[in-house]
Short mmCIF file of C-alpha atoms in Angstrom, two decimals:
data_model
loop_
_atom_site.label_atom_id
_atom_site.label_comp_id
_atom_site.label_asym_id
_atom_site.label_seq_id
_atom_site.Cartn_x
_atom_site.Cartn_y
_atom_site.Cartn_z
CA UNK A 162 22.38 -3.07 19.76
CA UNK A 163 19.33 -1.66 17.77
CA UNK A 164 18.04 -3.82 14.98
CA UNK A 165 17.38 -1.17 12.41
CA UNK A 166 15.24 -1.73 9.31
CA UNK A 167 14.48 0.94 6.67
CA UNK A 168 10.91 0.46 5.18
CA UNK A 169 10.08 2.41 1.95
CA UNK A 170 6.59 2.96 1.09
CA UNK A 171 5.57 2.76 4.70
CA UNK A 172 2.35 4.54 4.51
CA UNK A 173 0.89 2.16 1.97
CA UNK A 174 -1.35 -0.77 2.70
CA UNK A 175 1.63 -3.24 2.53
CA UNK A 176 3.96 -0.83 4.17
CA UNK A 177 1.74 -0.31 7.26
CA UNK A 178 1.52 -3.95 7.77
CA UNK A 179 5.29 -4.50 7.45
CA UNK A 180 5.94 -1.46 9.83
CA UNK A 181 3.64 -2.83 12.55
CA UNK A 182 5.10 -6.46 12.27
CA UNK A 183 8.62 -5.21 12.60
CA UNK A 184 7.87 -2.72 15.37
CA UNK A 185 6.15 -5.54 17.32
CA UNK A 186 9.20 -7.72 16.86
CA UNK A 187 11.51 -5.09 18.49
CA UNK A 188 13.16 -3.60 15.49
CA UNK A 189 13.78 0.12 15.16
CA UNK A 190 11.82 1.10 12.09
CA UNK A 191 13.00 3.89 9.83
CA UNK A 192 10.16 4.65 7.59
CA UNK A 193 10.22 6.53 4.40
CA UNK A 194 6.96 8.04 2.95
CA UNK A 195 6.18 10.09 -0.11
CA UNK A 196 6.41 13.82 0.30
CA UNK A 197 3.35 15.07 2.22
CA UNK A 198 2.47 11.70 3.68
CA UNK A 199 4.31 11.98 6.99
CA UNK A 200 1.12 12.29 9.05
CA UNK A 201 -0.12 9.00 7.85
CA UNK A 202 2.68 7.10 9.58
CA UNK A 203 2.30 6.55 13.32
CA UNK A 204 3.97 3.23 14.20
CA UNK A 205 7.52 3.77 13.05
CA UNK A 206 10.36 5.07 15.19
CA UNK A 207 11.56 7.61 12.69
CA UNK A 208 9.86 9.03 9.56
CA UNK A 209 11.41 10.57 6.56
CA UNK A 210 9.68 12.07 3.50
CA UNK A 211 11.57 10.89 0.58
CA UNK A 212 10.97 10.33 -3.14
CA UNK A 213 12.77 7.02 -3.58
CA UNK A 214 12.59 7.22 -7.37
CA UNK A 215 14.84 10.27 -7.16
CA UNK A 216 18.41 9.06 -7.18
CA UNK A 217 19.82 12.35 -5.74
CA UNK A 218 17.37 12.41 -2.88
CA UNK A 219 18.10 8.72 -1.90
CA UNK A 220 21.84 9.43 -2.08
CA UNK A 221 21.38 12.36 0.42
CA UNK A 222 19.17 10.18 2.57
CA UNK A 223 21.92 7.54 2.84
CA UNK A 224 24.37 10.33 3.97
CA UNK A 225 21.85 11.32 6.59
CA UNK A 226 21.24 7.92 7.65
CA UNK A 227 24.98 7.30 8.28
CA UNK A 228 25.12 10.50 10.42
CA UNK A 229 22.13 9.58 12.50
CA UNK A 230 22.45 5.85 12.89
CA UNK A 231 26.04 5.04 11.98
CA UNK A 232 26.63 1.61 10.21
CA UNK A 233 23.82 -0.22 12.05
CA UNK A 234 21.38 -1.68 9.50
CA UNK A 235 19.92 -5.13 9.44
CA UNK A 236 17.44 -4.91 6.47
CA UNK A 237 15.75 -2.67 3.87
CA UNK A 238 12.23 -3.38 2.73
CA UNK A 239 11.61 -1.78 -0.69
CA UNK A 240 7.89 -1.58 -0.91
CA UNK A 241 7.25 1.35 -3.20
CA UNK A 242 5.55 0.36 -6.35
CA UNK A 243 2.55 0.86 -8.73
CA UNK A 244 0.33 -1.16 -11.00
CA UNK A 245 -1.03 -0.62 -14.49
CA UNK A 246 -2.96 -2.53 -17.12
CA UNK A 247 -2.49 -2.83 -20.76
CA UNK A 248 -1.51 -5.53 -23.34
CA UNK A 249 1.34 -5.18 -25.83
CA UNK A 250 -0.67 -3.15 -28.38
CA UNK A 251 -2.17 -0.80 -25.88
CA UNK A 252 1.06 -0.14 -23.74
CA UNK A 253 3.08 2.92 -24.64
CA UNK A 254 6.67 3.81 -23.94
CA UNK A 255 5.33 6.32 -21.34
CA UNK A 256 3.46 3.55 -19.67
CA UNK A 257 6.59 1.42 -19.42
CA UNK A 258 8.73 4.37 -18.11
CA UNK A 259 6.15 5.08 -15.37
CA UNK A 260 6.18 1.46 -14.12
CA UNK A 261 9.90 1.25 -14.32
CA UNK A 262 10.23 4.51 -12.32
CA UNK A 263 7.78 3.23 -9.66
CA UNK A 264 8.74 -0.37 -9.42
CA UNK A 265 12.36 -0.63 -10.41
CA UNK A 266 14.05 2.63 -9.74
CA UNK A 267 12.49 2.95 -6.40
CA UNK A 268 14.25 -0.40 -5.47
CA UNK A 269 17.38 0.24 -7.42
CA UNK A 270 18.18 3.66 -5.91
CA UNK A 271 17.90 2.19 -2.45
CA UNK A 272 19.99 -0.87 -3.20
CA UNK A 273 22.69 1.44 -4.81
CA UNK A 274 22.87 3.88 -1.95
CA UNK A 275 22.93 1.30 0.86
CA UNK A 276 24.79 -1.71 -0.58
CA UNK A 277 28.04 -0.14 0.74
CA UNK A 278 26.59 -0.14 4.27
CA UNK A 279 25.95 -3.83 3.99
CA UNK A 280 29.28 -4.59 2.34
CA UNK A 281 31.02 -2.80 5.18
CA UNK A 282 29.37 -4.97 7.86
CA UNK A 283 29.30 -8.01 5.55
CA UNK A 284 25.70 -8.72 6.58
CA UNK A 285 22.14 -7.37 5.84
CA UNK A 286 19.06 -8.17 3.98
CA UNK A 287 17.30 -6.77 1.06
CA UNK A 288 13.51 -7.31 0.87
CA UNK A 289 11.98 -6.87 -2.68
CA UNK A 290 8.53 -7.13 -3.93
CA UNK A 291 8.02 -8.97 -7.12
CA UNK A 292 4.81 -10.08 -8.97
CA UNK A 293 3.59 -13.36 -10.16
CA UNK A 294 3.25 -12.24 -13.96
CA UNK A 295 7.09 -11.55 -13.97
CA UNK A 296 7.52 -15.30 -13.28
CA UNK A 297 4.62 -16.50 -15.35
CA UNK A 298 4.30 -14.66 -18.56
CA UNK A 299 0.74 -16.09 -19.26
CA UNK A 300 -0.45 -13.99 -16.36
CA UNK A 301 1.31 -10.84 -17.61
CA UNK A 302 -0.39 -10.42 -21.12
CA UNK A 303 -2.72 -7.65 -20.04
CA UNK A 304 -0.08 -6.17 -17.75
CA UNK A 305 2.89 -5.56 -19.96
CA UNK A 306 4.44 -2.51 -18.35
CA UNK A 307 3.87 -3.77 -14.97
CA UNK A 308 5.24 -7.14 -15.63
CA UNK A 309 8.34 -5.88 -17.32
CA UNK A 310 9.11 -3.51 -14.40
CA UNK A 311 8.66 -6.25 -11.89
CA UNK A 312 10.84 -8.59 -13.94
CA UNK A 313 13.61 -5.97 -13.49
CA UNK A 314 13.20 -5.97 -9.73
CA UNK A 315 13.67 -9.70 -9.71
CA UNK A 316 16.81 -9.36 -11.90
CA UNK A 317 17.98 -6.60 -9.52
CA UNK A 318 17.65 -9.20 -6.64
CA UNK A 319 19.52 -11.90 -8.52
CA UNK A 320 22.43 -9.39 -9.35
CA UNK A 321 22.72 -8.43 -5.60
CA UNK A 322 22.83 -12.08 -4.70
CA UNK A 323 25.62 -12.75 -7.10
CA UNK A 324 27.66 -9.78 -6.21
CA UNK A 325 27.41 -10.67 -2.50
CA UNK A 326 27.82 -14.32 -2.67
CA UNK A 327 29.91 -15.77 0.12
CA UNK A 328 28.96 -12.96 2.48
CA UNK A 329 26.18 -12.52 4.97
CA UNK A 330 24.34 -10.12 2.73
CA UNK A 331 21.12 -11.65 1.60
CA UNK A 332 18.52 -10.75 -1.11
CA UNK A 333 14.91 -12.03 -0.90
CA UNK A 334 12.04 -11.45 -3.31
CA UNK A 335 8.35 -11.77 -2.24
CA UNK A 336 6.02 -12.58 -5.06
CA UNK A 337 2.26 -12.10 -4.27
CA UNK A 338 -0.70 -12.91 -6.50
CA UNK A 339 -3.35 -10.26 -5.64
CA UNK A 340 -2.79 -8.38 -2.38
CA UNK A 341 -6.06 -7.79 -0.42
CA UNK A 342 -6.01 -4.05 -0.15
CA UNK A 343 -8.98 -1.51 -0.35
CA UNK A 344 -7.88 -0.25 -3.75
CA UNK A 345 -7.75 -3.81 -5.24
CA UNK A 346 -11.15 -4.66 -3.78
CA UNK A 347 -12.58 -1.61 -5.37
CA UNK A 348 -10.92 -2.50 -8.73
CA UNK A 349 -11.93 -6.04 -8.65
CA UNK A 350 -15.18 -6.12 -6.76
CA UNK A 351 -16.56 -9.33 -8.42
CA UNK A 352 -13.46 -11.42 -7.15
CA UNK A 353 -13.25 -13.76 -4.17
CA UNK A 354 -11.28 -11.70 -1.64
CA UNK A 355 -10.75 -14.81 0.46
CA UNK A 356 -8.26 -16.16 -1.99
CA UNK A 357 -6.21 -13.08 -2.05
CA UNK A 358 -2.98 -12.63 0.02
CA UNK A 359 -3.16 -10.30 3.00
CA UNK A 360 -0.47 -7.62 3.63
CA UNK A 361 -0.04 -9.25 7.09
CA UNK A 362 1.00 -12.59 5.45
CA UNK A 363 3.60 -10.81 3.48
CA UNK A 364 4.79 -8.94 6.53
CA UNK A 365 5.12 -12.26 8.40
CA UNK A 366 7.14 -13.68 5.57
CA UNK A 367 9.40 -10.67 5.43
CA UNK A 368 10.11 -10.87 9.18
CA UNK A 369 10.74 -14.66 8.86
CA UNK A 370 13.40 -14.04 6.10
CA UNK A 371 15.25 -11.34 8.04
CA UNK A 372 15.29 -13.32 11.16
CA UNK A 373 16.52 -16.60 9.51
CA UNK A 374 20.16 -15.86 8.41
CA UNK A 375 20.53 -19.44 7.15
CA UNK A 376 18.13 -18.57 4.26
CA UNK A 377 20.08 -17.69 1.26
CA UNK A 378 18.52 -15.45 -1.46
CA UNK A 379 14.97 -17.01 -1.67
CA UNK A 380 11.92 -16.16 -3.70
CA UNK A 381 8.84 -16.47 -1.72
CA UNK A 382 5.69 -17.23 -3.78
CA UNK A 383 2.77 -15.96 -1.90
CA UNK A 384 -0.18 -16.91 -4.11
CA UNK A 385 -2.92 -17.61 -1.66
CA UNK A 386 -5.80 -19.56 -3.30
CA UNK A 387 -5.62 -17.60 -6.54
#
């Protein structure tokens, strides 16, 4: 039986590492990428262009998945996201809406569309990406929109855990500090990159969570040396 995993945001820095890890471990990786990004994804078994912030598109993708793969689905990694600076006085409603669209609705739409699949089989794992400022408000004072949106993701994970309590459906959140990616290095060139969390470390943690059914709804704090 195939061990299917859907990975959204698969062409990003974190997504690439997660795709490579699960592929090496024998999973069948169904990757979603933003429209126009298909050529950037080589490791996955199947690739779909999909705007996961669009509820209707995700609903259609879920129907297509059922046709192509039936009810086999072991995990979903919701990796689409964005980052933005700004304290309370310099954050607009539009800033908040943008971050919620990227960070929250990208995860919510996938959860809503595929929770019935997990309910039917009574097993499966959601993998969400949080952020340390959402757990430690002192770190989020200059990242208001980003922090609020990531807090919603963490709350979503908690709600899934409550709804699926007593089943084999699990919900894990991975909370990194700063991820060591080229854009982050460019934006924070004066920082000590050795203290940052690598995408590979997050990918390893995600694989461990999916492969450890005894773990129930954990938050993985991946802070590195920061």
